[in-house]
Amino acid sequence: MDKLIARAAEMVINSNLTLALTGAGISVESGIPDFRGAGGLWSKYDPAEYASIEAFRADPEKVWQMLRDMDEIVSAAKPNKAHIGLGELEKMGYLHYIITQNVDNLHQEGGSRNVIEYHGNSNTLSCLWCGKKYKSDAKRSEFPPRCECGKILKPDVVFFGEPIPPEALSRSFQLASSAKVLLVIGTSALVSPANTIPTIAKQNHAKVIEINMERTHLTNSITDIFLQGSAGEIVEAVVQEIKRRGGGNHLM
Ligand code: APR
């Protein structure tokens, strides 16, 4: 593994455009379950019944049962070594953008500023009827949270059946088509369109470094370096190796 970590560090040091695509796996060590792993959220809640925009419109109070479970966990979660390590890489100039599928805001709390959120962010709520927005913190004591117009509020996260924010889509595709290195961290890469990012990067000759507890369908097809293990341990090891080799800030 040390040799693979060294090769990955070298690739990042020699890259003038490095991206990270992250999924729920990067936040598991912060106490947030992933979706498809053992004990994942979808083993408790059927996404068709709880995570589609149709389900929310049909029965928002039912969907808020899942949302409240998640909110209790996410609001207590803190960034882990992986989030913090990526924040350090950005500060050192070795990581340029994160494209995340997560809605937990932990990349931002871990120090990253250039974060493209594919599935929105659970920090704010919106009223589908009158458009008014609220901070999730301001409504945490209400269940389900209601707008002053009386309707039940929806978190500003992308449900199945809703579009990815257009600016997130266009910016991420543009970046992926010119990236030199793509880190793929903690995602099963099963959900489109986020899972097209590795393909776009690879087609444009990027090096793909995958960090995951398990192999995915990318591992034998797109991944150049597979670093198997927990995101916190592996990201920390890569950052330490970059510091050891690269020293200070990246000027490319
Ligand atoms: N370190 C590294 N990888 C991990 C860890 C960990 N500690 N724990 C789990 N993983 C890996 C799993 O092996 C799996 O490959 O993270 C991945 C999590 O996959 P999913 O649960 O499918 O989550 P994700 O890929 O983010 O799902 C994408 O699907 O349901 C939708 O909107 C939801 O954004 C989500 C999207």
PDB file of N, CA and C and ligand atoms in Angstrom, residues 22-26 28-29 34-37 42 101-102 119 158 160 186-191 211-214 216 229-232, ligand 1:
ATOM      1  N   THR A  22     -16.686  12.980  -4.347  1.00  0.00           N
ATOM      2  CA  THR A  22     -16.898  12.256  -3.079  1.00  0.00           C
ATOM      3  C   THR A  22     -18.346  11.807  -2.920  1.00  0.00           C
ATOM      4  N   GLY A  23     -18.501  10.735  -2.154  1.00  0.00           N
ATOM      5  CA  GLY A  23     -19.818  10.185  -1.852  1.00  0.00           C
ATOM      6  C   GLY A  23     -19.944   9.926  -0.358  1.00  0.00           C
ATOM      7  N   ALA A  24     -21.043   9.261  -0.001  1.00  0.00           N
ATOM      8  CA  ALA A  24     -21.393   9.077   1.412  1.00  0.00           C
ATOM      9  C   ALA A  24     -20.300   8.393   2.218  1.00  0.00           C
ATOM     10  N   GLY A  25     -19.476   7.584   1.550  1.00  0.00           N
ATOM     11  CA  GLY A  25     -18.442   6.849   2.273  1.00  0.00           C
ATOM     12  C   GLY A  25     -17.447   7.751   2.974  1.00  0.00           C
ATOM     13  N   ILE A  26     -17.241   8.966   2.453  1.00  0.00           N
ATOM     14  CA  ILE A  26     -16.263   9.859   3.089  1.00  0.00           C
ATOM     15  C   ILE A  26     -16.783  10.389   4.423  1.00  0.00           C
ATOM     16  N   VAL A  28     -18.814   8.464   6.514  1.00  0.00           N
ATOM     17  CA  VAL A  28     -19.181   7.356   7.428  1.00  0.00           C
ATOM     18  C   VAL A  28     -18.405   7.476   8.736  1.00  0.00           C
ATOM     19  N   GLU A  29     -17.139   7.880   8.665  1.00  0.00           N
ATOM     20  CA  GLU A  29     -16.333   7.999   9.904  1.00  0.00           C
ATOM     21  C   GLU A  29     -16.744   9.225  10.730  1.00  0.00           C
ATOM     22  N   ASP A  34     -23.798   5.355   5.217  1.00  0.00           N
ATOM     23  CA  ASP A  34     -23.911   5.553   3.762  1.00  0.00           C
ATOM     24  C   ASP A  34     -25.278   5.031   3.325  1.00  0.00           C
ATOM     25  N   PHE A  35     -25.460   4.899   2.015  1.00  0.00           N
ATOM     26  CA  PHE A  35     -26.801   4.533   1.531  1.00  0.00           C
ATOM     27  C   PHE A  35     -26.911   3.048   1.250  1.00  0.00           C
ATOM     28  N   ARG A  36     -25.837   2.487   0.656  1.00  0.00           N
ATOM     29  CA  ARG A  36     -25.953   1.114   0.133  1.00  0.00           C
ATOM     30  C   ARG A  36     -25.069   0.118   0.866  1.00  0.00           C
ATOM     31  N   GLY A  37     -24.301   0.598   1.821  1.00  0.00           N
ATOM     32  CA  GLY A  37     -23.463  -0.349   2.579  1.00  0.00           C
ATOM     33  C   GLY A  37     -24.324  -1.093   3.601  1.00  0.00           C
ATOM     34  N   TRP A  42     -30.617   3.102   2.944  1.00  0.00           N
ATOM     35  CA  TRP A  42     -31.628   2.450   2.082  1.00  0.00           C
ATOM     36  C   TRP A  42     -31.976   1.049   2.571  1.00  0.00           C
ATOM     37  N   GLN A 101     -21.462  14.454  -3.733  1.00  0.00           N
ATOM     38  CA  GLN A 101     -22.854  13.997  -3.789  1.00  0.00           C
ATOM     39  C   GLN A 101     -23.494  14.153  -2.407  1.00  0.00           C
ATOM     40  N   ASN A 102     -22.682  14.520  -1.419  1.00  0.00           N
ATOM     41  CA  ASN A 102     -23.161  14.594  -0.043  1.00  0.00           C
ATOM     42  C   ASN A 102     -23.847  15.932   0.235  1.00  0.00           C
ATOM     43  N   HIS A 119     -26.042  17.339  -5.021  1.00  0.00           N
ATOM     44  CA  HIS A 119     -27.352  16.989  -4.466  1.00  0.00           C
ATOM     45  C   HIS A 119     -27.824  18.003  -3.440  1.00  0.00           C
ATOM     46  N   VAL A 158     -31.432  17.434  -3.321  1.00  0.00           N
ATOM     47  CA  VAL A 158     -32.012  16.943  -4.575  1.00  0.00           C
ATOM     48  C   VAL A 158     -32.600  15.554  -4.332  1.00  0.00           C
ATOM     49  N   PHE A 160     -34.637  12.087  -5.651  1.00  0.00           N
ATOM     50  CA  PHE A 160     -34.746  11.359  -6.922  1.00  0.00           C
ATOM     51  C   PHE A 160     -35.914  11.979  -7.709  1.00  0.00           C
ATOM     52  N   GLY A 186     -15.108   7.266  -1.603  1.00  0.00           N
ATOM     53  CA  GLY A 186     -16.302   6.881  -0.845  1.00  0.00           C
ATOM     54  C   GLY A 186     -17.589   6.936  -1.626  1.00  0.00           C
ATOM     55  N   THR A 187     -17.543   6.503  -2.895  1.00  0.00           N
ATOM     56  CA  THR A 187     -18.790   6.442  -3.656  1.00  0.00           C
ATOM     57  C   THR A 187     -18.876   5.113  -4.398  1.00  0.00           C
ATOM     58  N   SER A 188     -20.112   4.584  -4.448  1.00  0.00           N
ATOM     59  CA  SER A 188     -20.343   3.341  -5.203  1.00  0.00           C
ATOM     60  C   SER A 188     -20.459   3.651  -6.692  1.00  0.00           C
ATOM     61  N   ALA A 189     -20.524   4.935  -7.013  1.00  0.00           N
ATOM     62  CA  ALA A 189     -20.602   5.393  -8.420  1.00  0.00           C
ATOM     63  C   ALA A 189     -21.770   4.719  -9.159  1.00  0.00           C
ATOM     64  N   LEU A 190     -22.889   4.594  -8.467  1.00  0.00           N
ATOM     65  CA  LEU A 190     -24.057   3.943  -9.076  1.00  0.00           C
ATOM     66  C   LEU A 190     -25.112   4.938  -9.535  1.00  0.00           C
ATOM     67  N   VAL A 191     -24.998   6.192  -9.084  1.00  0.00           N
ATOM     68  CA  VAL A 191     -26.068   7.154  -9.364  1.00  0.00           C
ATOM     69  C   VAL A 191     -25.593   8.196 -10.381  1.00  0.00           C
ATOM     70  N   ILE A 211     -10.432   5.771  -3.751  1.00  0.00           N
ATOM     71  CA  ILE A 211     -10.284   5.442  -2.327  1.00  0.00           C
ATOM     72  C   ILE A 211     -11.623   4.895  -1.849  1.00  0.00           C
ATOM     73  N   ASN A 212     -11.624   3.633  -1.428  1.00  0.00           N
ATOM     74  CA  ASN A 212     -12.883   2.999  -1.026  1.00  0.00           C
ATOM     75  C   ASN A 212     -12.564   1.787  -0.143  1.00  0.00           C
ATOM     76  N   MET A 213     -13.558   1.455   0.721  1.00  0.00           N
ATOM     77  CA  MET A 213     -13.370   0.257   1.556  1.00  0.00           C
ATOM     78  C   MET A 213     -13.432  -1.002   0.692  1.00  0.00           C
ATOM     79  N   GLU A 214     -14.229  -0.886  -0.387  1.00  0.00           N
ATOM     80  CA  GLU A 214     -14.429  -2.060  -1.260  1.00  0.00           C
ATOM     81  C   GLU A 214     -14.198  -1.670  -2.715  1.00  0.00           C
ATOM     82  N   THR A 216     -15.290  -1.196  -6.563  1.00  0.00           N
ATOM     83  CA  THR A 216     -16.556  -0.822  -7.203  1.00  0.00           C
ATOM     84  C   THR A 216     -16.462  -1.172  -8.681  1.00  0.00           C
ATOM     85  N   GLY A 229      -9.332   1.035   1.700  1.00  0.00           N
ATOM     86  CA  GLY A 229      -9.287   1.319   3.143  1.00  0.00           C
ATOM     87  C   GLY A 229     -10.250   2.439   3.472  1.00  0.00           C
ATOM     88  N   SER A 230     -10.202   2.865   4.744  1.00  0.00           N
ATOM     89  CA  SER A 230     -11.143   3.926   5.136  1.00  0.00           C
ATOM     90  C   SER A 230     -10.642   5.274   4.621  1.00  0.00           C
ATOM     91  N   ALA A 231     -11.587   6.101   4.239  1.00  0.00           N
ATOM     92  CA  ALA A 231     -11.234   7.402   3.643  1.00  0.00           C
ATOM     93  C   ALA A 231     -10.342   8.221   4.577  1.00  0.00           C
ATOM     94  N   GLY A 232     -10.668   8.217   5.861  1.00  0.00           N
ATOM     95  CA  GLY A 232      -9.880   9.029   6.808  1.00  0.00           C
ATOM     96  C   GLY A 232      -8.415   8.607   6.828  1.00  0.00           C
TER      97      GLY A 232
HETATM   98  N1  APR B   1     -14.118   4.888   3.686  1.00  0.00           N
HETATM   99  C1  APR B   1     -14.139   4.769   2.333  1.00  0.00           C
HETATM  100  N2  APR B   1     -15.200   4.287   1.636  1.00  0.00           N
HETATM  101  C2  APR B   1     -16.280   3.920   2.353  1.00  0.00           C
HETATM  102  C3  APR B   1     -16.344   4.012   3.761  1.00  0.00           C
HETATM  103  C4  APR B   1     -15.198   4.516   4.435  1.00  0.00           C
HETATM  104  N3  APR B   1     -15.140   4.643   5.780  1.00  0.00           N
HETATM  105  N4  APR B   1     -17.560   3.558   4.172  1.00  0.00           N
HETATM  106  C5  APR B   1     -18.230   3.200   3.048  1.00  0.00           C
HETATM  107  N5  APR B   1     -17.473   3.407   1.959  1.00  0.00           N
HETATM  108  C6  APR B   1     -17.831   3.211   0.549  1.00  0.00           C
HETATM  109  C7  APR B   1     -18.698   2.004   0.260  1.00  0.00           C
HETATM  110  O1  APR B   1     -17.895   0.856  -0.008  1.00  0.00           O
HETATM  111  C8  APR B   1     -19.455   2.469  -1.003  1.00  0.00           C
HETATM  112  O2  APR B   1     -18.721   2.157  -2.182  1.00  0.00           O
HETATM  113  O3  APR B   1     -18.596   4.337   0.182  1.00  0.00           O
HETATM  114  C9  APR B   1     -19.507   3.988  -0.853  1.00  0.00           C
HETATM  115  C10 APR B   1     -20.873   4.520  -0.468  1.00  0.00           C
HETATM  116  O4  APR B   1     -21.739   4.237  -1.546  1.00  0.00           O
HETATM  117  P1  APR B   1     -23.274   4.675  -1.429  1.00  0.00           P
HETATM  118  O5  APR B   1     -23.819   4.285  -0.101  1.00  0.00           O
HETATM  119  O6  APR B   1     -23.949   4.191  -2.670  1.00  0.00           O
HETATM  120  O7  APR B   1     -23.228   6.288  -1.435  1.00  0.00           O
HETATM  121  P2  APR B   1     -23.011   7.231  -2.680  1.00  0.00           P
HETATM  122  O8  APR B   1     -22.123   6.613  -3.695  1.00  0.00           O
HETATM  123  O9  APR B   1     -22.639   8.562  -2.150  1.00  0.00           O
HETATM  124  O10 APR B   1     -24.509   7.336  -3.293  1.00  0.00           O
HETATM  125  C11 APR B   1     -24.708   8.290  -4.322  1.00  0.00           C
HETATM  126  O11 APR B   1     -27.078   7.887  -4.159  1.00  0.00           O
HETATM  127  O12 APR B   1     -28.898   7.504  -2.855  1.00  0.00           O
HETATM  128  C12 APR B   1     -28.241   8.464  -3.585  1.00  0.00           C
HETATM  129  O13 APR B   1     -28.375  10.775  -3.227  1.00  0.00           O
HETATM  130  C13 APR B   1     -27.808   9.602  -2.711  1.00  0.00           C
HETATM  131  O14 APR B   1     -25.833  10.973  -2.956  1.00  0.00           O
HETATM  132  C14 APR B   1     -26.297   9.635  -2.864  1.00  0.00           C
HETATM  133  C15 APR B   1     -26.076   8.889  -4.168  1.00  0.00           C
END
